[in-house]
């Protein structure tokens, strides 16, 4: 079994790019991701022998609204419980807050069941998750 180490920090731009692309999410503009990473509230990076194998982070207002972003595990390390560990760290950060917290995320295809184990659910037809993308 590999010797995993969990670091409570935001991924570096290169770690983020490597894990993003390894997860099959396409290529990423590192100038854009640098700004996004710098404005993250909290993050977790999992390493094996100092090499990144997983990540996750939180964005939001750090008060009432939180969004879980970029939970990714290298394909060779999937199914070992790393996603669960990452999500537990992220949710523990949010739960430290007083009062209500609205927590959102978009799940990759076929990953709904994983997030449902943590209390996330599809609220349709009463609520619909929507988004748009602006490109300049």
mmCIF file of N, CA and C in Angstrom:
data_model
loop_
_atom_site.group_PDB
_atom_site.id
_atom_site.type_symbol
_atom_site.label_atom_id
_atom_site.label_comp_id
_atom_site.label_asym_id
_atom_site.label_seq_id
_atom_site.Cartn_x
_atom_site.Cartn_y
_atom_site.Cartn_z
ATOM 1 N N UNK A 1 0.849 -1.191 0.000
ATOM 2 C CA UNK A 1 0.000 0.000 0.000
ATOM 3 C C UNK A 1 0.886 1.243 0.000
ATOM 4 N N UNK A 2 0.540 2.197 -0.800
ATOM 5 C CA UNK A 2 1.314 3.437 -0.906
ATOM 6 C C UNK A 2 1.228 4.234 0.387
ATOM 7 N N UNK A 3 2.242 5.040 0.631
ATOM 8 C CA UNK A 3 2.304 5.884 1.827
ATOM 9 C C UNK A 3 1.755 7.266 1.479
ATOM 10 N N UNK A 4 0.455 7.459 1.715
ATOM 11 C CA UNK A 4 -0.210 8.713 1.382
ATOM 12 C C UNK A 4 0.034 9.752 2.464
ATOM 13 N N UNK A 5 0.176 10.987 2.040
ATOM 14 C CA UNK A 5 0.301 12.102 2.973
ATOM 15 C C UNK A 5 -0.712 13.166 2.563
ATOM 16 N N UNK A 6 -1.499 13.650 3.533
ATOM 17 C CA UNK A 6 -2.507 14.670 3.254
ATOM 18 C C UNK A 6 -1.992 16.017 3.746
ATOM 19 N N UNK A 7 -1.978 16.995 2.842
ATOM 20 C CA UNK A 7 -1.498 18.339 3.153
ATOM 21 C C UNK A 7 -2.690 19.292 3.098
ATOM 22 N N UNK A 8 -2.902 20.045 4.151
ATOM 23 C CA UNK A 8 -3.979 21.033 4.161
ATOM 24 C C UNK A 8 -3.435 22.330 3.560
ATOM 25 N N UNK A 9 -3.543 22.411 2.241
ATOM 26 C CA UNK A 9 -3.090 23.589 1.498
ATOM 27 C C UNK A 9 -3.711 23.570 0.117
ATOM 28 N N UNK A 10 -3.683 24.721 -0.514
ATOM 29 C CA UNK A 10 -4.178 24.855 -1.883
ATOM 30 C C UNK A 10 -3.149 24.208 -2.822
ATOM 31 N N UNK A 11 -3.585 23.485 -3.839
ATOM 32 C CA UNK A 11 -2.613 22.939 -4.789
ATOM 33 C C UNK A 11 -1.845 24.049 -5.497
ATOM 34 N N UNK A 12 -0.601 23.775 -5.843
ATOM 35 C CA UNK A 12 0.154 24.716 -6.665
ATOM 36 C C UNK A 12 -0.438 24.693 -8.076
ATOM 37 N N UNK A 13 -0.070 25.671 -8.877
ATOM 38 C CA UNK A 13 -0.567 25.734 -10.255
ATOM 39 C C UNK A 13 -0.163 24.469 -11.016
ATOM 40 N N UNK A 14 1.070 24.016 -10.832
ATOM 41 C CA UNK A 14 1.521 22.827 -11.570
ATOM 42 C C UNK A 14 0.834 21.557 -11.062
ATOM 43 N N UNK A 15 0.633 21.433 -9.754
ATOM 44 C CA UNK A 15 -0.090 20.277 -9.212
ATOM 45 C C UNK A 15 -1.524 20.258 -9.738
ATOM 46 N N UNK A 16 -2.151 21.430 -9.696
ATOM 47 C CA UNK A 16 -3.535 21.558 -10.154
ATOM 48 C C UNK A 16 -3.643 21.167 -11.622
ATOM 49 N N UNK A 17 -2.754 21.676 -12.444
ATOM 50 C CA UNK A 17 -2.783 21.360 -13.879
ATOM 51 C C UNK A 17 -2.585 19.865 -14.106
ATOM 52 N N UNK A 18 -1.605 19.289 -13.436
ATOM 53 C CA UNK A 18 -1.314 17.863 -13.593
ATOM 54 C C UNK A 18 -2.525 17.007 -13.216
ATOM 55 N N UNK A 19 -3.124 17.275 -12.056
ATOM 56 C CA UNK A 19 -4.264 16.474 -11.602
ATOM 57 C C UNK A 19 -5.510 16.742 -12.442
ATOM 58 N N UNK A 20 -5.730 17.989 -12.827
ATOM 59 C CA UNK A 20 -6.864 18.375 -13.678
ATOM 60 C C UNK A 20 -6.811 17.592 -14.992
ATOM 61 N N UNK A 21 -5.653 17.658 -15.648
ATOM 62 C CA UNK A 21 -5.509 17.005 -16.939
ATOM 63 C C UNK A 21 -5.519 15.485 -16.808
ATOM 64 N N UNK A 22 -4.945 14.960 -15.717
ATOM 65 C CA UNK A 22 -4.947 13.513 -15.483
ATOM 66 C C UNK A 22 -6.349 12.979 -15.225
ATOM 67 N N UNK A 23 -7.219 13.829 -14.679
ATOM 68 C CA UNK A 23 -8.610 13.429 -14.434
ATOM 69 C C UNK A 23 -9.424 13.415 -15.718
ATOM 70 N N UNK A 24 -8.839 13.922 -16.806
ATOM 71 C CA UNK A 24 -9.539 13.919 -18.084
ATOM 72 C C UNK A 24 -10.439 15.119 -18.289
ATOM 73 N N UNK A 25 -10.166 16.213 -17.573
ATOM 74 C CA UNK A 25 -10.999 17.403 -17.681
ATOM 75 C C UNK A 25 -10.524 18.349 -18.778
ATOM 76 N N UNK A 26 -9.589 17.930 -19.595
ATOM 77 C CA UNK A 26 -9.084 18.763 -20.681
ATOM 78 C C UNK A 26 -7.877 19.574 -20.247
ATOM 79 N N UNK A 27 -7.489 20.526 -21.091
ATOM 80 C CA UNK A 27 -6.354 21.394 -20.759
ATOM 81 C C UNK A 27 -6.876 22.607 -19.995
ATOM 82 N N UNK A 28 -5.971 23.286 -19.311
ATOM 83 C CA UNK A 28 -6.370 24.430 -18.493
ATOM 84 C C UNK A 28 -5.404 25.586 -18.719
ATOM 85 N N UNK A 29 -5.925 26.782 -18.721
ATOM 86 C CA UNK A 29 -5.126 27.994 -18.834
ATOM 87 C C UNK A 29 -4.536 28.278 -17.452
ATOM 88 N N UNK A 30 -3.230 28.128 -17.304
ATOM 89 C CA UNK A 30 -2.611 28.260 -15.982
ATOM 90 C C UNK A 30 -2.636 29.690 -15.448
ATOM 91 N N UNK A 31 -2.731 30.693 -16.315
ATOM 92 C CA UNK A 31 -2.876 32.067 -15.810
ATOM 93 C C UNK A 31 -4.230 32.231 -15.124
ATOM 94 N N UNK A 32 -5.259 31.644 -15.708
ATOM 95 C CA UNK A 32 -6.600 31.687 -15.099
ATOM 96 C C UNK A 32 -6.623 30.867 -13.810
ATOM 97 N N UNK A 33 -6.053 29.673 -13.865
ATOM 98 C CA UNK A 33 -6.105 28.809 -12.681
ATOM 99 C C UNK A 33 -5.295 29.400 -11.534
ATOM 100 N N UNK A 34 -4.219 30.109 -11.837
ATOM 101 C CA UNK A 34 -3.415 30.740 -10.785
ATOM 102 C C UNK A 34 -4.266 31.717 -9.973
ATOM 103 N N UNK A 35 -5.009 32.577 -10.655
ATOM 104 C CA UNK A 35 -5.883 33.524 -9.959
ATOM 105 C C UNK A 35 -6.969 32.822 -9.174
ATOM 106 N N UNK A 36 -7.545 31.787 -9.753
ATOM 107 C CA UNK A 36 -8.591 31.029 -9.084
ATOM 108 C C UNK A 36 -8.045 30.344 -7.829
ATOM 109 N N UNK A 37 -6.917 29.698 -7.960
ATOM 110 C CA UNK A 37 -6.303 29.013 -6.809
ATOM 111 C C UNK A 37 -5.969 30.003 -5.697
ATOM 112 N N UNK A 38 -5.462 31.173 -6.066
ATOM 113 C CA UNK A 38 -5.102 32.194 -5.073
ATOM 114 C C UNK A 38 -6.311 32.695 -4.292
ATOM 115 N N UNK A 39 -7.497 32.562 -4.852
ATOM 116 C CA UNK A 39 -8.705 33.025 -4.183
ATOM 117 C C UNK A 39 -9.507 31.897 -3.536
ATOM 118 N N UNK A 40 -8.906 30.723 -3.441
ATOM 119 C CA UNK A 40 -9.557 29.600 -2.775
ATOM 120 C C UNK A 40 -9.574 29.834 -1.271
ATOM 121 N N UNK A 41 -10.569 29.264 -0.611
ATOM 122 C CA UNK A 41 -10.674 29.373 0.841
ATOM 123 C C UNK A 41 -9.825 28.334 1.553
ATOM 124 N N UNK A 42 -9.780 27.152 1.000
ATOM 125 C CA UNK A 42 -9.132 26.021 1.679
ATOM 126 C C UNK A 42 -8.872 24.947 0.643
ATOM 127 N N UNK A 43 -7.860 24.159 0.867
ATOM 128 C CA UNK A 43 -7.576 23.067 -0.051
ATOM 129 C C UNK A 43 -6.852 21.929 0.619
ATOM 130 N N UNK A 44 -6.841 20.817 -0.091
ATOM 131 C CA UNK A 44 -6.158 19.610 0.364
ATOM 132 C C UNK A 44 -5.426 19.022 -0.837
ATOM 133 N N UNK A 45 -4.198 18.610 -0.611
ATOM 134 C CA UNK A 45 -3.419 17.906 -1.626
ATOM 135 C C UNK A 45 -2.950 16.601 -1.009
ATOM 136 N N UNK A 46 -3.113 15.501 -1.743
ATOM 137 C CA UNK A 46 -2.627 14.196 -1.296
ATOM 138 C C UNK A 46 -1.408 13.861 -2.137
ATOM 139 N N UNK A 47 -0.335 13.446 -1.448
ATOM 140 C CA UNK A 47 0.885 13.078 -2.161
ATOM 141 C C UNK A 47 1.319 11.652 -1.790
ATOM 142 N N UNK A 48 2.089 11.072 -2.691
ATOM 143 C CA UNK A 48 2.804 9.822 -2.457
ATOM 144 C C UNK A 48 4.233 10.108 -2.890
ATOM 145 N N UNK A 49 5.174 9.946 -1.973
ATOM 146 C CA UNK A 49 6.584 10.246 -2.265
ATOM 147 C C UNK A 49 6.734 11.653 -2.843
ATOM 148 N N UNK A 50 6.053 12.617 -2.248
ATOM 149 C CA UNK A 50 6.089 14.039 -2.605
ATOM 150 C C UNK A 50 5.472 14.350 -3.969
ATOM 151 N N UNK A 51 4.857 13.365 -4.627
ATOM 152 C CA UNK A 51 4.196 13.580 -5.915
ATOM 153 C C UNK A 51 2.686 13.678 -5.691
ATOM 154 N N UNK A 52 2.017 14.661 -6.317
ATOM 155 C CA UNK A 52 0.567 14.805 -6.114
ATOM 156 C C UNK A 52 -0.218 13.657 -6.749
ATOM 157 N N UNK A 53 -1.170 13.123 -5.983
ATOM 158 C CA UNK A 53 -2.040 12.067 -6.503
ATOM 159 C C UNK A 53 -3.515 12.429 -6.332
ATOM 160 N N UNK A 54 -3.810 13.502 -5.566
ATOM 161 C CA UNK A 54 -5.188 13.911 -5.367
ATOM 162 C C UNK A 54 -5.276 15.335 -4.850
ATOM 163 N N UNK A 55 -6.454 15.942 -5.037
ATOM 164 C CA UNK A 55 -6.658 17.314 -4.557
ATOM 165 C C UNK A 55 -8.140 17.588 -4.400
ATOM 166 N N UNK A 56 -8.435 18.664 -3.708
ATOM 167 C CA UNK A 56 -9.776 19.198 -3.601
ATOM 168 C C UNK A 56 -9.665 20.574 -2.967
ATOM 169 N N UNK A 57 -10.627 21.440 -3.252
ATOM 170 C CA UNK A 57 -10.572 22.772 -2.662
ATOM 171 C C UNK A 57 -11.970 23.335 -2.487
ATOM 172 N N UNK A 58 -12.035 24.438 -1.746
ATOM 173 C CA UNK A 58 -13.296 25.126 -1.481
ATOM 174 C C UNK A 58 -13.163 26.571 -1.929
ATOM 175 N N UNK A 59 -14.200 27.058 -2.605
ATOM 176 C CA UNK A 59 -14.314 28.475 -2.945
ATOM 177 C C UNK A 59 -15.629 28.973 -2.357
ATOM 178 N N UNK A 60 -15.779 30.270 -2.249
ATOM 179 C CA UNK A 60 -17.020 30.826 -1.722
ATOM 180 C C UNK A 60 -16.782 32.076 -0.914
ATOM 181 N N UNK A 61 -17.782 32.458 -0.113
ATOM 182 C CA UNK A 61 -17.664 33.688 0.677
ATOM 183 C C UNK A 61 -17.120 33.439 2.083
ATOM 184 N N UNK A 62 -16.851 32.174 2.428
ATOM 185 C CA UNK A 62 -16.289 31.789 3.727
ATOM 186 C C UNK A 62 -17.193 32.158 4.895
ATOM 187 N N UNK A 63 -18.462 32.306 4.607
ATOM 188 C CA UNK A 63 -19.411 32.661 5.653
ATOM 189 C C UNK A 63 -20.668 31.802 5.563
ATOM 190 N N UNK A 64 -21.359 31.871 4.439
ATOM 191 C CA UNK A 64 -22.608 31.145 4.289
ATOM 192 C C UNK A 64 -22.639 30.248 3.043
ATOM 193 N N UNK A 65 -21.882 30.619 2.022
ATOM 194 C CA UNK A 65 -21.903 29.879 0.767
ATOM 195 C C UNK A 65 -20.528 29.308 0.452
ATOM 196 N N UNK A 66 -20.516 28.009 0.180
ATOM 197 C CA UNK A 66 -19.283 27.284 -0.091
ATOM 198 C C UNK A 66 -19.515 26.405 -1.316
ATOM 199 N N UNK A 67 -18.469 26.241 -2.107
ATOM 200 C CA UNK A 67 -18.563 25.417 -3.291
ATOM 201 C C UNK A 67 -17.340 24.507 -3.325
ATOM 202 N N UNK A 68 -17.592 23.221 -3.378
ATOM 203 C CA UNK A 68 -16.501 22.246 -3.450
ATOM 204 C C UNK A 68 -16.076 22.122 -4.900
ATOM 205 N N UNK A 69 -14.797 22.260 -5.136
ATOM 206 C CA UNK A 69 -14.250 22.353 -6.486
ATOM 207 C C UNK A 69 -13.036 21.447 -6.639
ATOM 208 N N UNK A 70 -12.848 20.907 -7.836
ATOM 209 C CA UNK A 70 -11.613 20.222 -8.233
ATOM 210 C C UNK A 70 -11.253 19.018 -7.375
ATOM 211 N N UNK A 71 -12.219 18.219 -6.975
ATOM 212 C CA UNK A 71 -11.885 16.965 -6.300
ATOM 213 C C UNK A 71 -11.447 15.991 -7.390
ATOM 214 N N UNK A 72 -10.170 15.664 -7.380
ATOM 215 C CA UNK A 72 -9.605 14.810 -8.427
ATOM 216 C C UNK A 72 -8.574 13.863 -7.830
ATOM 217 N N UNK A 73 -8.595 12.638 -8.299
ATOM 218 C CA UNK A 73 -7.637 11.608 -7.890
ATOM 219 C C UNK A 73 -7.033 11.020 -9.158
ATOM 220 N N UNK A 74 -5.721 10.831 -9.171
ATOM 221 C CA UNK A 74 -5.104 10.166 -10.317
ATOM 222 C C UNK A 74 -5.799 8.825 -10.546
ATOM 223 N N UNK A 75 -6.072 8.470 -11.780
ATOM 224 C CA UNK A 75 -6.770 7.213 -12.052
ATOM 225 C C UNK A 75 -6.143 5.991 -11.369
ATOM 226 N N UNK A 76 -4.832 5.922 -11.307
ATOM 227 C CA UNK A 76 -4.159 4.770 -10.687
ATOM 228 C C UNK A 76 -4.417 4.671 -9.182
ATOM 229 N N UNK A 77 -4.875 5.760 -8.563
ATOM 230 C CA UNK A 77 -5.109 5.782 -7.112
ATOM 231 C C UNK A 77 -6.590 5.859 -6.757
ATOM 232 N N UNK A 78 -7.458 5.759 -7.747
ATOM 233 C CA UNK A 78 -8.897 5.787 -7.472
ATOM 234 C C UNK A 78 -9.330 4.464 -6.858
ATOM 235 N N UNK A 79 -10.371 4.526 -6.035
ATOM 236 C CA UNK A 79 -10.901 3.329 -5.391
ATOM 237 C C UNK A 79 -10.196 2.945 -4.105
ATOM 238 N N UNK A 80 -9.302 3.797 -3.623
ATOM 239 C CA UNK A 80 -8.550 3.505 -2.398
ATOM 240 C C UNK A 80 -9.032 4.320 -1.201
ATOM 241 N N UNK A 81 -10.081 5.114 -1.394
ATOM 242 C CA UNK A 81 -10.613 5.914 -0.301
ATOM 243 C C UNK A 81 -10.063 7.323 -0.221
ATOM 244 N N UNK A 82 -9.238 7.728 -1.183
ATOM 245 C CA UNK A 82 -8.655 9.073 -1.140
ATOM 246 C C UNK A 82 -9.695 10.157 -1.356
ATOM 247 N N UNK A 83 -10.651 9.919 -2.241
ATOM 248 C CA UNK A 83 -11.722 10.892 -2.463
ATOM 249 C C UNK A 83 -12.518 11.122 -1.190
ATOM 250 N N UNK A 84 -12.789 10.054 -0.465
ATOM 251 C CA UNK A 84 -13.506 10.143 0.807
ATOM 252 C C UNK A 84 -12.708 10.971 1.815
ATOM 253 N N UNK A 85 -11.405 10.710 1.903
ATOM 254 C CA UNK A 85 -10.547 11.472 2.816
ATOM 255 C C UNK A 85 -10.557 12.958 2.468
ATOM 256 N N UNK A 86 -10.397 13.258 1.196
ATOM 257 C CA UNK A 86 -10.381 14.657 0.750
ATOM 258 C C UNK A 86 -11.694 15.328 1.102
ATOM 259 N N UNK A 87 -12.804 14.689 0.773
ATOM 260 C CA UNK A 87 -14.113 15.290 1.044
ATOM 261 C C UNK A 87 -14.338 15.482 2.539
ATOM 262 N N UNK A 88 -13.889 14.549 3.355
ATOM 263 C CA UNK A 88 -14.031 14.696 4.809
ATOM 264 C C UNK A 88 -13.259 15.912 5.315
ATOM 265 N N UNK A 89 -12.070 16.151 4.796
ATOM 266 C CA UNK A 89 -11.298 17.341 5.175
ATOM 267 C C UNK A 89 -12.040 18.615 4.749
ATOM 268 N N UNK A 90 -12.532 18.621 3.508
ATOM 269 C CA UNK A 90 -13.225 19.805 3.005
ATOM 270 C C UNK A 90 -14.483 20.099 3.821
ATOM 271 N N UNK A 91 -15.268 19.079 4.107
ATOM 272 C CA UNK A 91 -16.501 19.283 4.866
ATOM 273 C C UNK A 91 -16.213 19.675 6.307
ATOM 274 N N UNK A 92 -15.148 19.150 6.900
ATOM 275 C CA UNK A 92 -14.780 19.526 8.269
ATOM 276 C C UNK A 92 -14.454 21.018 8.335
ATOM 277 N N UNK A 93 -13.786 21.531 7.320
ATOM 278 C CA UNK A 93 -13.487 22.965 7.267
ATOM 279 C C UNK A 93 -14.771 23.779 7.291
ATOM 280 N N UNK A 94 -15.743 23.374 6.484
ATOM 281 C CA UNK A 94 -17.006 24.107 6.398
ATOM 282 C C UNK A 94 -17.786 24.000 7.705
ATOM 283 N N UNK A 95 -17.789 22.833 8.307
ATOM 284 C CA UNK A 95 -18.580 22.597 9.518
ATOM 285 C C UNK A 95 -18.054 23.368 10.732
ATOM 286 N N UNK A 96 -16.854 23.905 10.656
ATOM 287 C CA UNK A 96 -16.310 24.720 11.758
ATOM 288 C C UNK A 96 -17.045 26.048 11.887
ATOM 289 N N UNK A 97 -17.767 26.444 10.859
ATOM 290 C CA UNK A 97 -18.473 27.717 10.853
ATOM 291 C C UNK A 97 -19.736 27.632 11.693
ATOM 292 N N UNK A 98 -20.160 28.760 12.262
ATOM 293 C CA UNK A 98 -21.417 28.826 12.999
ATOM 294 C C UNK A 98 -22.548 29.153 12.043
ATOM 295 N N UNK A 99 -23.723 28.595 12.292
ATOM 296 C CA UNK A 99 -24.882 28.897 11.466
ATOM 297 C C UNK A 99 -24.979 28.004 10.253
ATOM 298 N N UNK A 100 -25.910 28.346 9.411
ATOM 299 C CA UNK A 100 -26.189 27.539 8.233
ATOM 300 C C UNK A 100 -25.118 27.745 7.168
ATOM 301 N N UNK A 101 -24.803 26.689 6.444
ATOM 302 C CA UNK A 101 -23.859 26.771 5.332
ATOM 303 C C UNK A 101 -24.476 26.049 4.145
ATOM 304 N N UNK A 102 -24.554 26.724 3.023
ATOM 305 C CA UNK A 102 -25.006 26.116 1.788
ATOM 306 C C UNK A 102 -23.770 25.648 1.027
ATOM 307 N N UNK A 103 -23.745 24.362 0.717
ATOM 308 C CA UNK A 103 -22.572 23.773 0.079
ATOM 309 C C UNK A 103 -22.989 23.149 -1.240
ATOM 310 N N UNK A 104 -22.362 23.587 -2.321
ATOM 311 C CA UNK A 104 -22.689 23.076 -3.641
ATOM 312 C C UNK A 104 -21.495 22.428 -4.308
ATOM 313 N N UNK A 105 -21.778 21.658 -5.353
ATOM 314 C CA UNK A 105 -20.735 21.063 -6.181
ATOM 315 C C UNK A 105 -21.358 20.534 -7.458
ATOM 316 N N UNK A 106 -20.524 20.327 -8.444
ATOM 317 C CA UNK A 106 -20.921 19.613 -9.642
ATOM 318 C C UNK A 106 -20.173 18.289 -9.606
ATOM 319 N N UNK A 107 -20.880 17.195 -9.769
ATOM 320 C CA UNK A 107 -20.257 15.876 -9.768
ATOM 321 C C UNK A 107 -19.936 15.454 -11.196
ATOM 322 N N UNK A 108 -18.800 14.821 -11.371
ATOM 323 C CA UNK A 108 -18.480 14.236 -12.672
ATOM 324 C C UNK A 108 -19.479 13.126 -12.969
ATOM 325 N N UNK A 109 -19.618 12.829 -14.239
ATOM 326 C CA UNK A 109 -20.558 11.788 -14.657
ATOM 327 C C UNK A 109 -20.313 10.501 -13.882
ATOM 328 N N UNK A 110 -21.363 9.921 -13.379
ATOM 329 C CA UNK A 110 -21.379 8.656 -12.627
ATOM 330 C C UNK A 110 -20.821 8.769 -11.208
ATOM 331 N N UNK A 111 -20.532 9.973 -10.717
ATOM 332 C CA UNK A 111 -20.007 10.141 -9.359
ATOM 333 C C UNK A 111 -21.081 10.603 -8.369
ATOM 334 N N UNK A 112 -22.334 10.708 -8.812
ATOM 335 C CA UNK A 112 -23.416 11.168 -7.936
ATOM 336 C C UNK A 112 -23.490 10.344 -6.650
ATOM 337 N N UNK A 113 -23.436 9.030 -6.782
ATOM 338 C CA UNK A 113 -23.554 8.140 -5.631
ATOM 339 C C UNK A 113 -22.502 8.398 -4.578
ATOM 340 N N UNK A 114 -21.287 8.722 -4.996
ATOM 341 C CA UNK A 114 -20.216 9.033 -4.052
ATOM 342 C C UNK A 114 -20.597 10.220 -3.183
ATOM 343 N N UNK A 115 -21.085 11.295 -3.803
ATOM 344 C CA UNK A 115 -21.424 12.503 -3.062
ATOM 345 C C UNK A 115 -22.702 12.335 -2.243
ATOM 346 N N UNK A 116 -23.611 11.502 -2.699
ATOM 347 C CA UNK A 116 -24.836 11.243 -1.931
ATOM 348 C C UNK A 116 -24.517 10.640 -0.568
ATOM 349 N N UNK A 117 -23.443 9.881 -0.454
ATOM 350 C CA UNK A 117 -23.027 9.297 0.828
ATOM 351 C C UNK A 117 -22.686 10.373 1.857
ATOM 352 N N UNK A 118 -22.416 11.582 1.378
ATOM 353 C CA UNK A 118 -22.060 12.698 2.255
ATOM 354 C C UNK A 118 -23.230 13.672 2.442
ATOM 355 N N UNK A 119 -24.406 13.285 1.985
ATOM 356 C CA UNK A 119 -25.595 14.108 2.173
ATOM 357 C C UNK A 119 -25.958 15.008 1.011
ATOM 358 N N UNK A 120 -25.179 15.008 -0.049
ATOM 359 C CA UNK A 120 -25.519 15.810 -1.224
ATOM 360 C C UNK A 120 -26.629 15.102 -1.980
ATOM 361 N N UNK A 121 -27.561 15.877 -2.545
ATOM 362 C CA UNK A 121 -28.621 15.261 -3.326
ATOM 363 C C UNK A 121 -29.085 16.189 -4.436
ATOM 364 N N UNK A 122 -29.666 15.561 -5.414
ATOM 365 C CA UNK A 122 -30.249 16.281 -6.538
ATOM 366 C C UNK A 122 -31.611 16.786 -6.079
ATOM 367 N N UNK A 123 -31.827 18.076 -6.112
ATOM 368 C CA UNK A 123 -33.062 18.666 -5.613
ATOM 369 C C UNK A 123 -34.078 18.955 -6.719
ATOM 370 N N UNK A 124 -33.862 18.405 -7.927
ATOM 371 C CA UNK A 124 -34.834 18.627 -8.995
ATOM 372 C C UNK A 124 -36.091 17.801 -8.712
ATOM 373 N N UNK A 125 -37.244 18.187 -9.128
ATOM 374 C CA UNK A 125 -37.524 19.284 -10.045
ATOM 375 C C UNK A 125 -37.749 20.617 -9.330
ATOM 376 N N UNK A 126 -37.663 20.652 -8.003
ATOM 377 C CA UNK A 126 -37.930 21.892 -7.259
ATOM 378 C C UNK A 126 -36.806 22.917 -7.381
ATOM 379 N N UNK A 127 -35.574 22.440 -7.551
ATOM 380 C CA UNK A 127 -34.420 23.328 -7.747
ATOM 381 C C UNK A 127 -33.578 22.727 -8.862
ATOM 382 N N UNK A 128 -32.947 23.574 -9.634
ATOM 383 C CA UNK A 128 -32.117 23.117 -10.735
ATOM 384 C C UNK A 128 -30.751 23.764 -10.653
ATOM 385 N N UNK A 129 -29.718 22.958 -10.766
ATOM 386 C CA UNK A 129 -28.363 23.501 -10.861
ATOM 387 C C UNK A 129 -28.156 24.038 -12.261
ATOM 388 N N UNK A 130 -27.717 25.252 -12.363
ATOM 389 C CA UNK A 130 -27.514 25.868 -13.673
ATOM 390 C C UNK A 130 -26.189 26.620 -13.674
ATOM 391 N N UNK A 131 -25.604 26.751 -14.844
ATOM 392 C CA UNK A 131 -24.413 27.582 -14.978
ATOM 393 C C UNK A 131 -24.246 28.009 -16.420
ATOM 394 N N UNK A 132 -23.423 29.018 -16.603
ATOM 395 C CA UNK A 132 -23.028 29.454 -17.935
ATOM 396 C C UNK A 132 -21.528 29.739 -17.894
ATOM 397 N N UNK A 133 -20.922 29.833 -19.026
ATOM 398 C CA UNK A 133 -19.492 30.112 -19.112
ATOM 399 C C UNK A 133 -19.304 31.330 -20.012
ATOM 400 N N UNK A 134 -18.578 32.318 -19.521
ATOM 401 C CA UNK A 134 -18.214 33.491 -20.307
ATOM 402 C C UNK A 134 -16.753 33.373 -20.691
ATOM 403 N N UNK A 135 -16.454 33.513 -21.953
ATOM 404 C CA UNK A 135 -15.066 33.459 -22.421
ATOM 405 C C UNK A 135 -14.723 34.769 -23.088
ATOM 406 N N UNK A 136 -13.603 35.351 -22.706
ATOM 407 C CA UNK A 136 -13.124 36.593 -23.309
ATOM 408 C C UNK A 136 -11.933 36.324 -24.201
#
